PDB file of C-alpha atoms in Angstrom:
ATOM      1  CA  UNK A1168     -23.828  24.774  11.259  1.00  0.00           C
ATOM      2  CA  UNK A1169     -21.164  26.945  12.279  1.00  0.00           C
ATOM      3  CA  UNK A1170     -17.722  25.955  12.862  1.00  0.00           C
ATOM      4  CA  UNK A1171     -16.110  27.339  15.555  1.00  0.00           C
ATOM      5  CA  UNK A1172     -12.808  25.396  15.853  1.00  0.00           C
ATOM      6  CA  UNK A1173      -9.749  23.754  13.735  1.00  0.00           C
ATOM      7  CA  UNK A1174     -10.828  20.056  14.640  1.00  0.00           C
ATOM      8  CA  UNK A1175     -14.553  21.035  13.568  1.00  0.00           C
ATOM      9  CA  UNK A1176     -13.358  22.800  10.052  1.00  0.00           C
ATOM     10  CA  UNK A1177     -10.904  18.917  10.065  1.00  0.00           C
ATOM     11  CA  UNK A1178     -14.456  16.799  10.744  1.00  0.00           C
ATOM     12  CA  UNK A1179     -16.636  18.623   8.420  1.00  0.00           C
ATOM     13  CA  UNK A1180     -14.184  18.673   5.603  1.00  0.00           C
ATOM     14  CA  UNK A1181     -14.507  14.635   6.304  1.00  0.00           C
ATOM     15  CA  UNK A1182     -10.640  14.246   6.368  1.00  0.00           C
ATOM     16  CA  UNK A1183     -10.866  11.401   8.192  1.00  0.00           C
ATOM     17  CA  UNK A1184     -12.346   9.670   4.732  1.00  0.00           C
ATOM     18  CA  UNK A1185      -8.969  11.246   2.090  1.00  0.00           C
ATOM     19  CA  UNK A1186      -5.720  10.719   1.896  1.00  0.00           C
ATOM     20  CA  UNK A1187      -4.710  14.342   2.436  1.00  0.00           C
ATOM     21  CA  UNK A1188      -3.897  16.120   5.553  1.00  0.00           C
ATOM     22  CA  UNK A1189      -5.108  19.677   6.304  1.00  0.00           C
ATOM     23  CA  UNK A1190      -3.142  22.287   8.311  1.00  0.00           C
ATOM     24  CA  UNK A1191      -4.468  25.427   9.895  1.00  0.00           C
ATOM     25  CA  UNK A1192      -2.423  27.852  11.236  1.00  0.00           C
ATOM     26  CA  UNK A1193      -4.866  28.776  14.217  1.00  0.00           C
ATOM     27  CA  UNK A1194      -3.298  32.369  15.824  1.00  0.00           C
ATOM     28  CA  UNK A1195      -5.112  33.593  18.780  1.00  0.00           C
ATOM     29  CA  UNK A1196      -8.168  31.300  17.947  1.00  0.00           C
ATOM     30  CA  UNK A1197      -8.623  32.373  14.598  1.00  0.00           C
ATOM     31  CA  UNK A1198      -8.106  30.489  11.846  1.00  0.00           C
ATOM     32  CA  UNK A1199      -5.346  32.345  10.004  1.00  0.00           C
ATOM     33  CA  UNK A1200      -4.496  30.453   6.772  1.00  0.00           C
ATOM     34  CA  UNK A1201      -4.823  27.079   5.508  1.00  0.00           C
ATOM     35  CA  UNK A1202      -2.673  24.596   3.401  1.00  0.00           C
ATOM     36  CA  UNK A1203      -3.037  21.419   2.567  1.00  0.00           C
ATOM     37  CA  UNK A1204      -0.612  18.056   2.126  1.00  0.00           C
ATOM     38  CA  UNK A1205      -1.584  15.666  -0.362  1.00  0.00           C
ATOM     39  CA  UNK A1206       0.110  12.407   0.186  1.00  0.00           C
ATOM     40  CA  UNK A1207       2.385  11.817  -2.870  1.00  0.00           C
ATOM     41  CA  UNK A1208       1.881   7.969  -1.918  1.00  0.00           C
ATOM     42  CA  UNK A1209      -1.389   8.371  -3.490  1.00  0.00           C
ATOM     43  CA  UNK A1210      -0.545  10.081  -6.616  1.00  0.00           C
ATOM     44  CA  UNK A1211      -1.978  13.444  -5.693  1.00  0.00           C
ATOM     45  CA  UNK A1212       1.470  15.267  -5.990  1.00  0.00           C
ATOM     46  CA  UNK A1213       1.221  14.467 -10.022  1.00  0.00           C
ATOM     47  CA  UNK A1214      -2.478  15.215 -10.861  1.00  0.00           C
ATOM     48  CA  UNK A1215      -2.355  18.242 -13.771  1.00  0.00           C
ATOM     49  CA  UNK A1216      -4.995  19.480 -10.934  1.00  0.00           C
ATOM     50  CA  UNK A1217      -2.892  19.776  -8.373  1.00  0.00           C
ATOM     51  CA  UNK A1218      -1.890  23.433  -9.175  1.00  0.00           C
ATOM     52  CA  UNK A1219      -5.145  25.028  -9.936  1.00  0.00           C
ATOM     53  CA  UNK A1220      -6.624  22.934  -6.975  1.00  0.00           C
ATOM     54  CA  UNK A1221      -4.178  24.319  -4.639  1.00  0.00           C
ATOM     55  CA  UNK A1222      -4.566  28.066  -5.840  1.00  0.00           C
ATOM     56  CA  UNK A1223      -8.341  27.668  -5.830  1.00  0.00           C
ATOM     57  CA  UNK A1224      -8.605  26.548  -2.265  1.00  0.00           C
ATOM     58  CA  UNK A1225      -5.520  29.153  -1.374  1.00  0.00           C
ATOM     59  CA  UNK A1226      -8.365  32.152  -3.076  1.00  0.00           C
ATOM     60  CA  UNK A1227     -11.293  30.595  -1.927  1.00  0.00           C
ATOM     61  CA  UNK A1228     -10.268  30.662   1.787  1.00  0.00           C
ATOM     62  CA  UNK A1229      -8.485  34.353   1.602  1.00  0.00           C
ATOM     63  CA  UNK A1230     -12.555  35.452   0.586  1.00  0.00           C
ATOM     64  CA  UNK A1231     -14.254  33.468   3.229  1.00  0.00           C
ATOM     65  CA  UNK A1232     -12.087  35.132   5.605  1.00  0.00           C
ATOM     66  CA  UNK A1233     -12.853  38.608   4.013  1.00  0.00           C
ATOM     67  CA  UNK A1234     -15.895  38.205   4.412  1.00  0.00           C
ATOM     68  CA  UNK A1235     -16.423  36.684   7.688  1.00  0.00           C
ATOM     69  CA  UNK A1236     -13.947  39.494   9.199  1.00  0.00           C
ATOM     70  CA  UNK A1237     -16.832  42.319   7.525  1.00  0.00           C
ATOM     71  CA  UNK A1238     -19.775  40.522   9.085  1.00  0.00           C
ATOM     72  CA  UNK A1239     -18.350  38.994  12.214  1.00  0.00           C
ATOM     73  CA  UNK A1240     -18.996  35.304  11.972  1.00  0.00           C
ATOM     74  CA  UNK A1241     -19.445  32.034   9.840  1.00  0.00           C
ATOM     75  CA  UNK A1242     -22.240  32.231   7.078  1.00  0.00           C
ATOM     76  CA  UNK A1243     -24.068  30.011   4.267  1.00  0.00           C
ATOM     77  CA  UNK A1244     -21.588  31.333   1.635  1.00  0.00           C
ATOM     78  CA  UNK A1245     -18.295  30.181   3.799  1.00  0.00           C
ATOM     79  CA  UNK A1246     -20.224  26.993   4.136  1.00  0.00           C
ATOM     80  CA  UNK A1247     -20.756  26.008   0.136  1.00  0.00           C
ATOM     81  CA  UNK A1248     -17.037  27.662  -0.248  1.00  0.00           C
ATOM     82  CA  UNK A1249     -15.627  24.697   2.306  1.00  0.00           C
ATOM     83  CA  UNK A1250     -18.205  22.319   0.386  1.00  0.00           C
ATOM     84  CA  UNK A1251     -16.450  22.594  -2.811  1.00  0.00           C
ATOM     85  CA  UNK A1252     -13.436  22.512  -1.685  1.00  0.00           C
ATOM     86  CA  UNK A1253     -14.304  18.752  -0.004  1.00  0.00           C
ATOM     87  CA  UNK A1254     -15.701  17.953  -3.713  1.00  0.00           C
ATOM     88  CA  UNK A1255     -12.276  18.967  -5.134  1.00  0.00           C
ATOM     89  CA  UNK A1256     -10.613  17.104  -2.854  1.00  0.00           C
ATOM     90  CA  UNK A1257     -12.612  14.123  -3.814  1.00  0.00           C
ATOM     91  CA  UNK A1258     -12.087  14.657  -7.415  1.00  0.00           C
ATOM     92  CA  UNK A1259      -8.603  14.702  -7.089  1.00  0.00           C
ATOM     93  CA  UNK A1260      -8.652  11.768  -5.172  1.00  0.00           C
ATOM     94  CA  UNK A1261     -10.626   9.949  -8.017  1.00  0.00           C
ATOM     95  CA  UNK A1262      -8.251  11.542 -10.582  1.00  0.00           C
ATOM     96  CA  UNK A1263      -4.902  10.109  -8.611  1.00  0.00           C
ATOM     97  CA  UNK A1264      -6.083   6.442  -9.179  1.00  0.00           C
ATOM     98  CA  UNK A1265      -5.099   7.118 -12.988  1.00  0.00           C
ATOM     99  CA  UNK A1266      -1.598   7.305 -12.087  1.00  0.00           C
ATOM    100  CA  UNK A1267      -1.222   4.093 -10.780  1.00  0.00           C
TER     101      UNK A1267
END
């Protein structure tokens, strides 16, 4: 399934389901860099995984666009990149419930 647009990369990262926000900085339709905004309300902003999590996803994207710019569109291996980053998300998620 390729994604070809910011709201697609939003609905098949299943934001819609976390408490965490995701921006794109889309420049000239392409998707330039990403960042996300955990909601300290949940407890994300003081998980010990915050850090790594953020730097993962940060290196994880900066490949998949590497890559995509030396072939010249989405592929399997951008998919499963995007896929872990949704199961990080979750785990964080599940980890910020300890803080309460």
């Amino acid at each position: 399934m390729p994604i070809a647009s910011v709201t697609e990369l939003r609905q098949w990262l299943g934001f819609d389901q976390l408490t965490a926000s995701l921006q794109l900085n889309d420049i000239e339709g392409k998707v330039e860099s990403i960042s996300l905004d955990l909601l300290s309300t949940a407890g994300l902003m003081r998980s010990r995984d915050f850090i790594g999590f953020m730097d993962r996803v940060t290196v994880l994207w900066q490949k998949s666009v590497d890559v995509e710019d030396q072939i010249g569109g989405y592929n399997l291996g951008f998919q499963r990149r995007i896929n872990k980053i949704q199961q990080d998300l979750l785990h964080i998620a599940e980890t910020a419930v300890e803080f309460y």
